[in-house]
Short mmCIF file of C-alpha atoms in Angstrom, two decimals:
data_model
loop_
_atom_site.label_atom_id
_atom_site.label_comp_id
_atom_site.label_asym_id
_atom_site.label_seq_id
_atom_site.Cartn_x
_atom_site.Cartn_y
_atom_site.Cartn_z
CA UNK X 1 0.01 0.20 -0.16
CA UNK X 2 1.19 3.26 -0.87
CA UNK X 3 2.21 5.71 2.09
CA UNK X 4 1.40 9.05 2.25
CA UNK X 5 4.65 10.23 1.82
CA UNK X 6 4.41 8.31 -1.62
CA UNK X 7 0.67 9.54 -2.73
CA UNK X 8 2.23 13.15 -2.40
CA UNK X 9 4.81 12.43 -4.93
CA UNK X 10 3.31 10.97 -7.39
CA UNK X 11 0.52 13.48 -6.87
CA UNK X 12 3.13 16.42 -6.97
CA UNK X 13 4.23 15.27 -10.21
CA UNK X 14 0.23 14.60 -11.98
CA UNK X 15 0.68 18.18 -10.92
CA UNK X 16 3.62 19.25 -12.73
CA UNK X 17 3.00 17.56 -15.78
CA UNK X 18 -0.32 18.39 -16.03
CA UNK X 19 0.89 22.08 -15.96
CA UNK X 20 3.34 21.32 -18.86
CA UNK X 21 1.17 20.05 -21.02
CA UNK X 22 -1.79 22.72 -20.50
CA UNK X 23 1.15 25.62 -21.44
CA UNK X 24 2.63 23.79 -24.23
CA UNK X 25 -1.01 23.29 -25.84
CA UNK X 26 -1.61 27.31 -25.22
CA UNK X 27 1.34 27.95 -26.81
CA UNK X 28 1.26 26.57 -29.68
CA UNK X 29 -2.73 26.72 -30.25
CA UNK X 30 -3.35 23.06 -29.83
CA UNK X 31 -0.77 22.25 -32.59
CA UNK X 32 -1.96 25.26 -35.15
CA UNK X 33 -5.68 23.52 -35.27
CA UNK X 34 -7.49 26.24 -33.99
CA UNK X 35 -7.13 27.90 -37.06
CA UNK X 36 -10.07 27.64 -39.72
CA UNK X 37 -7.94 25.93 -42.50
CA UNK X 38 -4.79 24.24 -44.06
CA UNK X 39 -4.72 27.74 -46.23
CA UNK X 40 -4.35 30.19 -42.71
CA UNK X 41 -1.95 27.41 -41.65
CA UNK X 42 0.64 27.64 -44.15
CA UNK X 43 -0.13 31.51 -44.93
CA UNK X 44 -1.45 30.92 -48.40
CA UNK X 45 -4.57 32.34 -49.47
CA UNK X 46 -5.52 29.28 -52.02
CA UNK X 47 -3.95 25.96 -52.94
CA UNK X 48 -5.25 26.33 -56.68
CA UNK X 49 -1.55 27.25 -57.40
CA UNK X 50 0.20 24.61 -55.06
CA UNK X 51 2.15 21.49 -56.58
CA UNK X 52 0.16 18.62 -55.86
CA UNK X 53 3.66 17.65 -53.80
CA UNK X 54 2.99 20.39 -51.46
CA UNK X 55 -0.06 20.05 -50.50
CA UNK X 56 0.29 16.71 -49.77
CA UNK X 57 3.21 17.68 -47.84
CA UNK X 58 0.92 19.95 -45.82
CA UNK X 59 -1.79 17.53 -45.75
CA UNK X 60 0.87 15.18 -44.09
CA UNK X 61 1.81 18.17 -41.37
CA UNK X 62 -1.78 18.67 -40.72
CA UNK X 63 -2.45 14.31 -39.99
CA UNK X 64 1.05 14.73 -37.63
CA UNK X 65 -0.46 17.81 -36.09
CA UNK X 66 -3.91 16.23 -34.86
CA UNK X 67 -2.54 12.70 -33.68
CA UNK X 68 0.01 14.82 -31.49
CA UNK X 69 -2.94 17.15 -30.24
CA UNK X 70 -4.97 13.80 -29.47
CA UNK X 71 -2.32 12.68 -27.23
CA UNK X 72 -1.97 15.26 -25.54
CA UNK X 73 -5.39 15.63 -24.54
CA UNK X 74 -5.44 12.53 -23.36
CA UNK X 75 -2.57 12.44 -21.61
CA UNK X 76 -4.42 15.12 -20.11
CA UNK X 77 -7.72 13.23 -19.04
CA UNK X 78 -5.74 10.40 -17.94
CA UNK X 79 -4.16 12.28 -15.41
CA UNK X 80 -7.21 14.23 -14.01
CA UNK X 81 -8.35 10.49 -13.76
CA UNK X 82 -5.39 9.39 -11.84
CA UNK X 83 -6.18 13.03 -9.45
CA UNK X 84 -9.72 11.66 -8.84
CA UNK X 85 -8.96 8.14 -8.16
CA UNK X 86 -6.51 9.55 -5.23
CA UNK X 87 -9.43 11.36 -3.60
CA UNK X 88 -11.43 8.45 -4.18
CA UNK X 89 -8.84 5.79 -2.35
CA UNK X 90 -8.65 3.47 -5.25
CA UNK X 91 -5.56 5.27 -6.92
CA UNK X 92 -3.13 2.12 -7.03
CA UNK X 93 -5.47 -0.51 -8.12
CA UNK X 94 -4.87 -2.64 -11.29
CA UNK X 95 -8.07 -1.79 -12.51
CA UNK X 96 -7.81 -5.83 -13.95
CA UNK X 97 -6.86 -8.20 -10.73
CA UNK X 98 -7.87 -5.52 -8.06
CA UNK X 99 -4.14 -5.99 -6.54
CA UNK X 100 -1.40 -3.09 -5.55
CA UNK X 101 0.73 -1.51 -8.42
CA UNK X 102 4.14 -1.39 -7.42
CA UNK X 103 5.18 2.33 -6.26
CA UNK X 104 7.77 1.56 -9.24
CA UNK X 105 5.59 1.49 -11.73
CA UNK X 106 3.49 4.25 -10.57
CA UNK X 107 6.12 6.71 -10.47
CA UNK X 108 6.89 5.56 -14.25
CA UNK X 109 3.99 6.30 -14.64
CA UNK X 110 1.53 7.96 -12.44
CA UNK X 111 -1.27 8.05 -14.63
CA UNK X 112 -1.31 3.71 -15.28
CA UNK X 113 -4.49 1.89 -14.03
CA UNK X 114 -3.12 -1.47 -14.85
CA UNK X 115 -0.20 -3.88 -12.85
CA UNK X 116 2.92 -5.07 -15.36
CA UNK X 117 1.44 -8.10 -16.08
CA UNK X 118 -2.48 -6.95 -17.07
CA UNK X 119 -1.03 -4.10 -19.22
CA UNK X 120 -2.68 -4.34 -22.44
CA UNK X 121 0.66 -2.73 -23.82
CA UNK X 122 2.63 -5.48 -24.36
CA UNK X 123 1.16 -7.37 -26.28
CA UNK X 124 1.70 -7.55 -29.52
CA UNK X 125 -1.01 -6.36 -32.28
CA UNK X 126 -0.56 -9.32 -34.75
CA UNK X 127 -2.82 -6.31 -37.28
CA UNK X 128 -0.69 -5.87 -40.19
CA UNK X 129 -0.67 -2.37 -42.44
CA UNK X 130 -3.38 -2.99 -45.74
CA UNK X 131 -0.70 -2.63 -47.78
CA UNK X 132 0.78 -5.44 -47.37
CA UNK X 133 -2.20 -7.37 -49.02
CA UNK X 134 -0.81 -6.26 -52.41
CA UNK X 135 2.86 -5.63 -52.21
CA UNK X 136 5.14 -8.31 -52.44
CA UNK X 137 8.28 -8.29 -50.94
CA UNK X 138 11.72 -7.96 -52.61
CA UNK X 139 10.81 -4.02 -53.15
CA UNK X 140 14.28 -3.20 -52.33
CA UNK X 141 17.48 -2.88 -54.04
CA UNK X 142 19.29 -5.72 -54.43
CA UNK X 143 23.26 -6.13 -55.44
CA UNK X 144 22.81 -8.23 -57.76
CA UNK X 145 20.09 -6.15 -59.59
CA UNK X 146 22.47 -5.71 -62.67
CA UNK X 147 22.20 -9.52 -63.29
CA UNK X 148 18.71 -10.64 -65.14
CA UNK X 149 16.63 -11.86 -62.57
CA UNK X 150 12.77 -12.49 -62.44
CA UNK X 151 12.22 -11.31 -58.94
CA UNK X 152 10.04 -7.82 -58.16
CA UNK X 153 12.78 -4.91 -58.05
CA UNK X 154 12.90 -1.41 -58.22
CA UNK X 155 12.86 -1.34 -61.88
CA UNK X 156 9.38 -3.64 -61.42
CA UNK X 157 8.16 -0.69 -58.73
CA UNK X 158 8.49 2.41 -61.19
CA UNK X 159 6.29 0.66 -64.20
CA UNK X 160 3.78 -0.26 -61.49
CA UNK X 161 3.94 3.79 -60.73
CA UNK X 162 4.05 5.05 -63.88
CA UNK X 163 0.88 2.70 -64.94
CA UNK X 164 -1.00 6.00 -63.71
CA UNK X 165 0.51 8.30 -65.65
CA UNK X 166 3.86 10.34 -66.46
CA UNK X 167 4.88 13.78 -67.84
CA UNK X 168 5.86 11.68 -71.32
CA UNK X 169 4.06 12.14 -74.13
CA UNK X 170 4.00 9.60 -77.46
CA UNK X 171 6.08 11.96 -79.10
CA UNK X 172 8.95 11.56 -76.83
CA UNK X 173 9.67 8.24 -77.99
CA UNK X 174 11.83 8.50 -81.11
CA UNK X 175 11.44 4.97 -82.69
CA UNK X 176 8.81 3.60 -80.82
CA UNK X 177 5.36 2.57 -81.53
CA UNK X 178 3.74 4.36 -78.83
CA UNK X 179 -0.39 4.35 -79.57
CA UNK X 180 -1.97 5.30 -75.90
CA UNK X 181 -0.89 7.80 -73.25
CA UNK X 182 -0.82 4.57 -70.73
CA UNK X 183 1.68 3.24 -72.42
CA UNK X 184 4.22 5.68 -72.24
CA UNK X 185 7.26 4.75 -70.23
CA UNK X 186 9.95 2.45 -70.52
CA UNK X 187 9.74 -0.94 -71.22
CA UNK X 188 5.39 -0.49 -71.18
CA UNK X 189 5.18 -3.72 -73.66
CA UNK X 190 7.04 -5.45 -71.20
CA UNK X 191 4.84 -8.85 -69.63
CA UNK X 192 3.22 -8.22 -66.31
CA UNK X 193 3.08 -10.87 -63.85
CA UNK X 194 4.62 -13.74 -66.38
CA UNK X 195 7.65 -14.31 -68.57
CA UNK X 196 6.51 -15.62 -71.79
CA UNK X 197 3.55 -15.18 -74.02
CA UNK X 198 2.25 -18.64 -73.80
CA UNK X 199 1.72 -18.81 -70.32
CA UNK X 200 -1.20 -16.81 -70.80
CA UNK X 201 -2.96 -19.47 -71.96
CA UNK X 202 -1.35 -22.94 -71.25
CA UNK X 203 -1.50 -24.81 -67.82
CA UNK X 204 -0.85 -28.39 -66.18
CA UNK X 205 -1.56 -29.75 -63.31
CA UNK X 206 0.30 -30.24 -60.12
CA UNK X 207 2.41 -32.36 -60.74
CA UNK X 208 3.73 -30.55 -64.42
CA UNK X 209 1.16 -32.85 -66.43
CA UNK X 210 -1.95 -32.66 -68.68
CA UNK X 211 -0.29 -29.79 -70.15
CA UNK X 212 -3.66 -27.70 -71.45
CA UNK X 213 -4.02 -24.77 -73.76
CA UNK X 214 -6.44 -22.47 -72.99
CA UNK X 215 -8.01 -20.66 -76.03
CA UNK X 216 -8.52 -17.20 -75.72
CA UNK X 217 -7.41 -13.48 -77.24
CA UNK X 218 -3.85 -13.62 -76.15
CA UNK X 219 -3.57 -17.28 -77.77
CA UNK X 220 -4.74 -15.92 -81.12
CA UNK X 221 -2.73 -13.01 -80.73
CA UNK X 222 0.25 -14.96 -80.22
CA UNK X 223 -0.30 -17.45 -83.04
CA UNK X 224 -0.94 -14.81 -85.54
CA UNK X 225 2.59 -13.20 -84.46
CA UNK X 226 3.62 -16.79 -85.32
CA UNK X 227 1.87 -16.98 -88.61
CA UNK X 228 3.52 -12.84 -89.71
CA UNK X 229 6.48 -14.00 -89.13
CA UNK X 230 6.56 -17.60 -90.40
CA UNK X 231 7.73 -19.11 -87.57
CA UNK X 232 6.59 -22.43 -85.75
CA UNK X 233 7.80 -21.42 -82.03
CA UNK X 234 9.28 -18.32 -80.41
CA UNK X 235 12.23 -20.08 -80.47
CA UNK X 236 12.33 -20.95 -83.93
CA UNK X 237 11.63 -23.81 -86.25
CA UNK X 238 11.38 -27.35 -84.60
CA UNK X 239 13.50 -29.89 -85.41
CA UNK X 240 11.65 -33.03 -85.38
CA UNK X 241 12.71 -36.18 -83.94
CA UNK X 242 13.20 -39.01 -86.56
CA UNK X 243 10.93 -41.18 -83.89
CA UNK X 244 8.12 -39.19 -84.55
CA UNK X 245 5.15 -41.07 -85.61
CA UNK X 246 4.11 -39.04 -88.86
CA UNK X 247 8.45 -39.43 -89.73
CA UNK X 248 7.74 -43.70 -89.89
CA UNK X 249 4.36 -43.25 -91.26
CA UNK X 250 5.50 -41.15 -94.55
CA UNK X 251 8.48 -44.31 -94.18
CA UNK X 252 5.96 -47.24 -94.64
CA UNK X 253 3.62 -44.92 -97.36
CA UNK X 254 6.86 -44.50 -99.54
CA UNK X 255 7.69 -48.46 -98.69
CA UNK X 256 4.86 -49.66 -100.30
CA UNK X 257 4.72 -47.20 -103.38
#
């Protein structure tokens, strides 16, 4: 149980923190949130002539100020509640197990209402940022980036961003047939999420057997490109083996003649 001296020491500390927070919020006008708009906080008459990047910076700073202000106000609320519990005689007891909180913990956290064993802050949260549901690993530069690799590198991340628009126009690409503004970035014709074109319309079972071709627009385009090039495959003419059945049938046919 806390002694009268310990309780007085903690009360003095709480009042000191309260005065410090109130003075800080008063001096900075609650982190500038007393202004009516973001234009006033940055001394701007309008946002129309500002670069989007500048507006994004102002928005980030505004959000940070809101978070800091909410944190300070929460600290003030916790201090008021701690002082109220002192007056009621319930200060220094855990709200979860009703056991006395050690003085050393109260000295470090005068506003705490939990003992160390039941503190909610010691639990690790399993929630992850929603961005991780779409981002893939390997978004950092790699030492072997100059080598031909198949992982997701910085070039791929730039292409993902460039698909939403760049400052380039079709006329900026000499020697290239650019028809759409959406394709005005380097290697816009590069395959995405696959390597070879035929991966768009072929498949196998989980054991690598039962090769199947799925007719679709990519398959038709692939066949047309081969026909225009006069090729039987993307690697060139196919060299048939002497054991192919149609060759055996042709030899038998010649012998009968």
